[in-house]
Short mmCIF file of C-alpha atoms and ligand atoms in Angstrom, two decimals:
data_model
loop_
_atom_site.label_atom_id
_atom_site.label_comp_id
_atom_site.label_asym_id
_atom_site.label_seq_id
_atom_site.Cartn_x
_atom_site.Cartn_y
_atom_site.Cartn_z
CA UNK R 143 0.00 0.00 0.00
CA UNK R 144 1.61 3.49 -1.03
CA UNK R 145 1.24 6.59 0.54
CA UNK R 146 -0.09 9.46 -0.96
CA UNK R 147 1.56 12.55 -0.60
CA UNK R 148 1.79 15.63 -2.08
CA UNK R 149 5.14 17.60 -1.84
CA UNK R 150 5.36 21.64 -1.26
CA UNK R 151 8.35 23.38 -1.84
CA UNK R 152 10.55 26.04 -2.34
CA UNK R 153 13.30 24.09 -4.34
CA UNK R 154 15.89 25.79 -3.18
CA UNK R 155 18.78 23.28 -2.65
CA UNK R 156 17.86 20.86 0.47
CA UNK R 157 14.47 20.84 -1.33
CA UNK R 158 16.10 19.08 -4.19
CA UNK R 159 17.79 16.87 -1.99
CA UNK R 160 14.37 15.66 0.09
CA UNK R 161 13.03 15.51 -3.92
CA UNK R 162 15.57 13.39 -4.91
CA UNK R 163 14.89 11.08 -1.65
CA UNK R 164 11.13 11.11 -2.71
CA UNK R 165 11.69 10.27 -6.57
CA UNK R 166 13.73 7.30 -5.78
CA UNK R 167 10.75 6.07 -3.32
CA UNK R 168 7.97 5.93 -5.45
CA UNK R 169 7.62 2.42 -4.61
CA UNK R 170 6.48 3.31 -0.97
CA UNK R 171 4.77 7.32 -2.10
CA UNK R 172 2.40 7.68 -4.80
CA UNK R 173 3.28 11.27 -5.51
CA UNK R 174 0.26 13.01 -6.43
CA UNK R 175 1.79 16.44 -7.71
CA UNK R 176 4.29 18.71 -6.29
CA UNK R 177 3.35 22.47 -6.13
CA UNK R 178 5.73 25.48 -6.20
CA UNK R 179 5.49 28.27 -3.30
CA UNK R 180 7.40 31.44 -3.60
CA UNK R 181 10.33 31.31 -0.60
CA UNK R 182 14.46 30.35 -1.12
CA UNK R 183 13.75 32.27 -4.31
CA UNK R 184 10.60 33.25 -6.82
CA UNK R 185 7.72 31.34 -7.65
CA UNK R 186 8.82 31.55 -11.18
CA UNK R 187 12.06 30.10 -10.46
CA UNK R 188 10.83 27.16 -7.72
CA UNK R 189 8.23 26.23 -10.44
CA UNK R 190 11.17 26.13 -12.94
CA UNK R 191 13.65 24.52 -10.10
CA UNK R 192 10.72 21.34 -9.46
CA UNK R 193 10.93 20.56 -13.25
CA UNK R 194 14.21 20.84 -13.84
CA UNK R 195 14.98 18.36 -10.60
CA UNK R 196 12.27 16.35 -12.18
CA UNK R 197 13.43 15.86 -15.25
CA UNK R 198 17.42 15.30 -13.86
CA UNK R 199 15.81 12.21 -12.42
CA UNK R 200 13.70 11.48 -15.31
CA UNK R 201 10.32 11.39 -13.30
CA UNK R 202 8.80 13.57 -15.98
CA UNK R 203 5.39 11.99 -15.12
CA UNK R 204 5.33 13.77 -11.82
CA UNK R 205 2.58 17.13 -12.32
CA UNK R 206 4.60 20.10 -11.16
CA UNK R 207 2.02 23.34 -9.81
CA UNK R 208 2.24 26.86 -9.34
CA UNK R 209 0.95 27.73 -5.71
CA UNK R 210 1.41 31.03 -4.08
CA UNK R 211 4.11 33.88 -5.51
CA UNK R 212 3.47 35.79 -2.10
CA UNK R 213 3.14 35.59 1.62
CA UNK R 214 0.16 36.11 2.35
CA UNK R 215 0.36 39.63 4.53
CA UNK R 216 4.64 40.44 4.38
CA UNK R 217 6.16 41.09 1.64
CA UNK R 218 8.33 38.04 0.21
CA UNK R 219 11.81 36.99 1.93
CA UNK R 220 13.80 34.80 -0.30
CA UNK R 221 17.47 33.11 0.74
CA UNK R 222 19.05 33.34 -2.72
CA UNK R 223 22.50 34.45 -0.81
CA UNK R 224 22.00 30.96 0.39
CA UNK R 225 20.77 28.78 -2.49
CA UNK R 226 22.05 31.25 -5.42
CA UNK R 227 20.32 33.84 -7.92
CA UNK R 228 18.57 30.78 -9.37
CA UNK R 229 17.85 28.96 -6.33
CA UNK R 230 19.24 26.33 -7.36
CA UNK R 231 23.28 26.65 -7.47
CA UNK R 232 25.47 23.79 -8.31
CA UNK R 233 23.49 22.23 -11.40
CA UNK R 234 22.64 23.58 -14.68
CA UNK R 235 19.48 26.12 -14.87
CA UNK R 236 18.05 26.08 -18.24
CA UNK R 237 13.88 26.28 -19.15
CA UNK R 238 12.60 23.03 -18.83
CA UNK R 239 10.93 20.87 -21.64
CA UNK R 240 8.18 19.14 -19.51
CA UNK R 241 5.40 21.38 -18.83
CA UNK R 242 3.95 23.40 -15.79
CA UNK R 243 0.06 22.26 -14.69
CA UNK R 244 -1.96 24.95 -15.87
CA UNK R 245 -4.18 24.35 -12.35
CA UNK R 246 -2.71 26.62 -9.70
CA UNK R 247 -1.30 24.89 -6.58
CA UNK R 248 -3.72 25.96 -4.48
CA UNK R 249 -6.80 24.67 -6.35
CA UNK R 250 -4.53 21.36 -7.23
CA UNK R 251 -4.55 20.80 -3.92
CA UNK R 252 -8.02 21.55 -2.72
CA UNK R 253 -9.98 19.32 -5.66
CA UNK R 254 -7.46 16.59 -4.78
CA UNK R 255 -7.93 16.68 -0.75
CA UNK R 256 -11.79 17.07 -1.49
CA UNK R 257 -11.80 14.29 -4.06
CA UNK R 258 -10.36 11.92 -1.31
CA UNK R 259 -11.25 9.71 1.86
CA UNK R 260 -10.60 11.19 4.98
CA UNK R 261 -7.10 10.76 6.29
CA UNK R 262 -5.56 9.42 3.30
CA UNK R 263 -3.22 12.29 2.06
CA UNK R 264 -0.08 13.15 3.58
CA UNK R 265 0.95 17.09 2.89
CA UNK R 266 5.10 17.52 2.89
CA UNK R 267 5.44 21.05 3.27
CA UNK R 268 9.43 22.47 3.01
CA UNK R 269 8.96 25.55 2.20
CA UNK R 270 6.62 28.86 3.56
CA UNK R 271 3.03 27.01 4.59
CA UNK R 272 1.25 29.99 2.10
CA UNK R 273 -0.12 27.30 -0.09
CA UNK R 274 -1.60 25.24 2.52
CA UNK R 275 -2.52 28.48 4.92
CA UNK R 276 -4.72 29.22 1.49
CA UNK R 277 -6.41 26.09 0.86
CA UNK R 278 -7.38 25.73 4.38
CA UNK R 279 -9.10 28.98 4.38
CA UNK R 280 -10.33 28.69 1.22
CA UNK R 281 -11.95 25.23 1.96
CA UNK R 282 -11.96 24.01 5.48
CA UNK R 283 -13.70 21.00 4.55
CA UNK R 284 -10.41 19.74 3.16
CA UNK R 285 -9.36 19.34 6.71
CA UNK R 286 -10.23 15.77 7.56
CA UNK R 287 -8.91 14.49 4.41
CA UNK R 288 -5.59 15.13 5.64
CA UNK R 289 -3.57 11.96 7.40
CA UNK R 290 -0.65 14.25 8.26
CA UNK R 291 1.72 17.30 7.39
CA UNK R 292 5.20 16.45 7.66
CA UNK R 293 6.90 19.82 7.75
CA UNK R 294 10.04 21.72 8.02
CA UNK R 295 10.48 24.73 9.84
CA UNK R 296 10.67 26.71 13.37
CA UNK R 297 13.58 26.42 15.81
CA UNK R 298 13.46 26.16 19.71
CA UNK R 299 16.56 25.36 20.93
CA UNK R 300 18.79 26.40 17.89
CA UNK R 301 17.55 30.27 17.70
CA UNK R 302 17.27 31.57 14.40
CA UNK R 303 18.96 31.32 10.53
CA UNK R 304 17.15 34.13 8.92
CA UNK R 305 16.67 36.63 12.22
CA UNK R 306 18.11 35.90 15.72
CA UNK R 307 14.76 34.36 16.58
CA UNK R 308 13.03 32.90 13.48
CA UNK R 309 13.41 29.86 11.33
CA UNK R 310 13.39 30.83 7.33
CA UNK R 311 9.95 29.21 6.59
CA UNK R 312 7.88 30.57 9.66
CA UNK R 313 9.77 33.90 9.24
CA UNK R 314 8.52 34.40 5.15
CA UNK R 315 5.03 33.69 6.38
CA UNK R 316 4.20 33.47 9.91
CA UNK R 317 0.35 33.82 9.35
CA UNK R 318 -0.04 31.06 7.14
CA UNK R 319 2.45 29.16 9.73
CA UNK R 320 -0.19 30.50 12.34
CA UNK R 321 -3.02 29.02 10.51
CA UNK R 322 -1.24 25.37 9.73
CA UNK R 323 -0.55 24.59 13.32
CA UNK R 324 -4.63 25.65 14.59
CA UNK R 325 -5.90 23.12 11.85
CA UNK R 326 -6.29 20.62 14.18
CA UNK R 327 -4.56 17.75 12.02
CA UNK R 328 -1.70 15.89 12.92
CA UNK R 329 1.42 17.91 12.45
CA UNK R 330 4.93 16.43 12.78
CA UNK R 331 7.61 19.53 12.45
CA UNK R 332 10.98 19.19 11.70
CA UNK R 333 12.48 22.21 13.04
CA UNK R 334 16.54 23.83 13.05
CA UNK R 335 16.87 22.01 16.42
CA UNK R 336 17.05 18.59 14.67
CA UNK R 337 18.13 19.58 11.02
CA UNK R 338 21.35 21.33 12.74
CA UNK R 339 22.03 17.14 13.67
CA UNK R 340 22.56 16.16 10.13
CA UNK R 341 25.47 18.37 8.18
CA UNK R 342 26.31 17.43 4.82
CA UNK R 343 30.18 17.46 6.28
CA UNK R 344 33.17 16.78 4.20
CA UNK R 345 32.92 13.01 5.02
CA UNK R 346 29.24 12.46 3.60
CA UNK R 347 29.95 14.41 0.76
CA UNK R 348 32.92 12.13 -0.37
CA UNK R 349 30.59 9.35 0.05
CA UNK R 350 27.78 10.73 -2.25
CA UNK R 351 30.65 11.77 -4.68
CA UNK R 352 31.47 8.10 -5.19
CA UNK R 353 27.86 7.30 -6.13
CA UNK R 354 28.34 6.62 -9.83
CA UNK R 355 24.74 8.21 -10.78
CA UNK R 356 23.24 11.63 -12.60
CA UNK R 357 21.33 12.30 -9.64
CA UNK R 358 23.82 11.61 -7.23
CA UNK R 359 26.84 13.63 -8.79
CA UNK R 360 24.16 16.36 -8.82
CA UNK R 361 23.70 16.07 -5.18
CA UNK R 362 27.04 16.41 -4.56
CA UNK R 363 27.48 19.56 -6.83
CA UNK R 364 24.64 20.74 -4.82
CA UNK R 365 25.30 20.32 -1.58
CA UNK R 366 29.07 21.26 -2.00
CA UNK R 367 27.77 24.83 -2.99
CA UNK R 368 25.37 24.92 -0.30
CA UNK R 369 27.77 23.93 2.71
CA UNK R 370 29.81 26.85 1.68
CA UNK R 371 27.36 29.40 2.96
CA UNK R 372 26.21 27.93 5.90
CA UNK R 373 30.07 27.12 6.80
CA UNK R 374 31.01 30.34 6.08
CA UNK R 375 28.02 31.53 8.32
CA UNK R 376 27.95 29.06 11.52
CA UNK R 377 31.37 27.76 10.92
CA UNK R 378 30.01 24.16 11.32
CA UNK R 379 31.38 20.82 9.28
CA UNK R 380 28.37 21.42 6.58
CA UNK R 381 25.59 22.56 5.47
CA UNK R 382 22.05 21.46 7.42
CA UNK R 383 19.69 18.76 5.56
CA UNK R 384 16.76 20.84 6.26
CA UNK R 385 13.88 19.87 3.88
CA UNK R 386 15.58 15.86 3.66
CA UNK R 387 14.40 15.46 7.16
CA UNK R 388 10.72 15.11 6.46
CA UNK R 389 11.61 12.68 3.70
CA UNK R 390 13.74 10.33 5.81
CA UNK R 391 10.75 10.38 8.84
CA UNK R 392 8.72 9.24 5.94
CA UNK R 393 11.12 6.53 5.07
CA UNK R 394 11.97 5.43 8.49
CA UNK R 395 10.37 7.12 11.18
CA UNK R 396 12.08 5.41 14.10
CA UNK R 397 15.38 7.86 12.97
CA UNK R 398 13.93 10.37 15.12
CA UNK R 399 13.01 11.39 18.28
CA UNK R 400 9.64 13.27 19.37
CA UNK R 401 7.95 15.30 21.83
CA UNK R 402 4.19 15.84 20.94
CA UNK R 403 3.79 19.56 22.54
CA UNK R 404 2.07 22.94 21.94
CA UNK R 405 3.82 25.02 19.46
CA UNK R 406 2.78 28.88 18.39
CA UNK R 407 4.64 31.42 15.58
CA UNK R 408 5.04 35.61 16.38
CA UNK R 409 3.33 36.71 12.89
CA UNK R 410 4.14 40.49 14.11
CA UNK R 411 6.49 41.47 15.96
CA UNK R 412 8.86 43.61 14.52
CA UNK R 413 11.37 42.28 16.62
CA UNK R 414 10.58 38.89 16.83
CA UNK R 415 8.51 37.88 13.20
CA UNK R 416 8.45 33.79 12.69
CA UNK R 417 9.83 33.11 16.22
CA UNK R 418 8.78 29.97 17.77
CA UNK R 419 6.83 29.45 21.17
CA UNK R 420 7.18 25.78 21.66
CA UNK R 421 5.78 24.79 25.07
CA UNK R 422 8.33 21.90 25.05
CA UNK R 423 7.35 21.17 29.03
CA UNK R 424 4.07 21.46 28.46
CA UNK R 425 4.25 24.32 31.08
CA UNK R 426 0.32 25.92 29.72
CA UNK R 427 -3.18 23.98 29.47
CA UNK R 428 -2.45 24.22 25.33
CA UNK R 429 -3.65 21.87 22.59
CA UNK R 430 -0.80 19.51 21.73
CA UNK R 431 -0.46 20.58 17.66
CA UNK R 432 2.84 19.74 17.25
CA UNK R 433 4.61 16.18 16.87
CA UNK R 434 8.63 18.17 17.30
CA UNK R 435 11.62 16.15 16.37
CA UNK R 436 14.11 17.35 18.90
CA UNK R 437 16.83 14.23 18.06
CA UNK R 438 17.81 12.18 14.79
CA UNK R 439 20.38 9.18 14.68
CA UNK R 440 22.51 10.91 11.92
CA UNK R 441 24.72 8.18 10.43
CA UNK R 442 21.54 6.48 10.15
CA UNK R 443 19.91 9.17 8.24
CA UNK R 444 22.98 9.41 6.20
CA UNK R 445 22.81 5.67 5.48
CA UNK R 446 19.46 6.45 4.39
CA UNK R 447 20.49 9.39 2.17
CA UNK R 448 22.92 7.15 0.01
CA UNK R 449 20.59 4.44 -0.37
CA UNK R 450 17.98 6.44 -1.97
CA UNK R 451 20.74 8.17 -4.48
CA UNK R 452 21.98 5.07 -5.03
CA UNK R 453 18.89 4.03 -6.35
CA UNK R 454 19.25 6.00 -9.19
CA UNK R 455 22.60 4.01 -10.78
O1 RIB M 8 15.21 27.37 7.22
C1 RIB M 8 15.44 26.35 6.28
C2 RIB M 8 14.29 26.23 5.34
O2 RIB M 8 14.13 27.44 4.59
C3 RIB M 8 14.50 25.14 4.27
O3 RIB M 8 13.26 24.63 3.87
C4 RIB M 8 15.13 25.90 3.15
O4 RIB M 8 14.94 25.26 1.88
C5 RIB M 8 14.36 27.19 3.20
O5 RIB M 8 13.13 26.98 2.53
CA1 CA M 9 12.73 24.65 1.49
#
């Protein structure tokens, strides 16, 4: 029995990664489309940057949507110092052949969640939540239809990567991120705290260079590019596996550790836009949204990583 899920990105260079995890899955996923949101860079460009990753692993047959090209209050952030003009640094950009859905992402996603059973479709958010903040105002019915969202973003522990307090994702749009965690669905968030465990170091990127594979030299041109920022920034061994994180819980859950708590996002604060308030000791009378990955056993995840690239030879 697959599982259905639909992917929601800002691809953006750990997207491509947690893409490339997904592609070489769909033995265990039945991918139902994967929309676009405006975020590392453009919507224009992530809408581009989904095809082109699609059609570098030849899964042409995979619909690629257009969701949201704003926030939906704040002006858009994007993080091309971190993933490049393009968004996409460390492959070839060039205009894709295979084509764009002519649906937006939004809509895509609302006809498909009303056209199913209830709690049959998992939603894999790694970018902003604007897409998913939209359909669920849009069409509230589309609630129950959802199993789970498996998403990356916030920080607790780890402070900030885009302010001193605020995670990239909740910080580009904190009201949809507001909206997300009150929808009363299970939500399992993958937040700095545990991506900051798993650093594409030196070491793993040797070992993904001698993956004899498209996809996985690609990976390794990508993530080479990508640990250069974020060593140059935190002076760590590598750059964080952000958006791979909800792919691997997806793959193997038991790589992770969990505390199901309350968790709420600052939408206004000049100050503190996007921060986190994660009740982690359940220290208020709050609803328990939030399924938070606070540990993951990172050679295993790294084992993981290779074996899906591998997949691809
Ligand atoms: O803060 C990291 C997150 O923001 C990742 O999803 C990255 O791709 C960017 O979208
Ligand atoms: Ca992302």
């Amino acid at each position: 029995m697959t599982r259905k899920l639909i992917l929601d990105c800002d691809p953006g260079q750990d997207d491509a990664i947690s893409l490339f995890m997904a592609f070489a899955a769909r033995d265990r996923f039945d991918i139902l489309g994967v929309i676009a949101v405006a975020g590392n860079t453009s919507l224009e460009k992530t809408h581009r940057n989904a095809r082109i990753l699609c059609e570098l692993t030849q899964h042409t047959d995979i619909r690629v949507y257009a969701g949201c090209d704003a926030p939906l209050h704040h002006p858009l952030a994007t993080a091309e110092e971190v993933h490049g003009r393009e968004g996409l640094d460390g492959i070839e950009i060039y205009t894709p052949q295979m084509p764009l859905q002519t649906q937006h992402g939004v809509d895509f996603l609302i006809d498909t969640l009303l056209g199913s059973e209830d709690e049959t479709i998992t939603i894999v958010p790694t970018g902003p939540l604007t897409n998913l903040a939209t359909a669920l105002t849009r069409q509230p019915k589309i609630a129950p239809k959802i199993k789970e969202i498996v998403l990356m973003g916030g920080a607790y522990r780890e402070g900030g990567n885009i302010t001193p307090s605020a995670e990239f994702n909740f910080y580009v749009d904190p009201h949809a991120a507001q909206i997300v965690l009150e929808c009363e669905r299970p939500i399992t968030v993958f937040g700095l705290d545990v991506t900051h465990q798993v650093l594409s170091s030196p070491d793993i990127l040797a070992r993904i260079k001698s993956i004899n594979n498209k996809v996985a030299q690609a990976a390794h041109q990508i993530l080479q590019d990508y640990s250069r920022f974020e060593i140059d920034r935190y002076g760590i061994d590598g750059g964080p596996l952000h958006d791979p994180c909800t792919m691997a819980y997806l793959l193997q859950e038991d790589l992770f550790e969990f505390k199901q708590c309350n968790l709420r996002v600052e939408a206004d604060s000049p100050l503190a836009r996007g921060h986190c308030v994660l009740d982690f000791w359940n220290t208020k009378p709050l609803p328990k949204n939030v399924k938070w990955a606070h540990h993951v056993n990172h050679e295993k995840f790294f084992d993981l990583l290779i074996t899906q690239l591998e997949k691809y030879s």
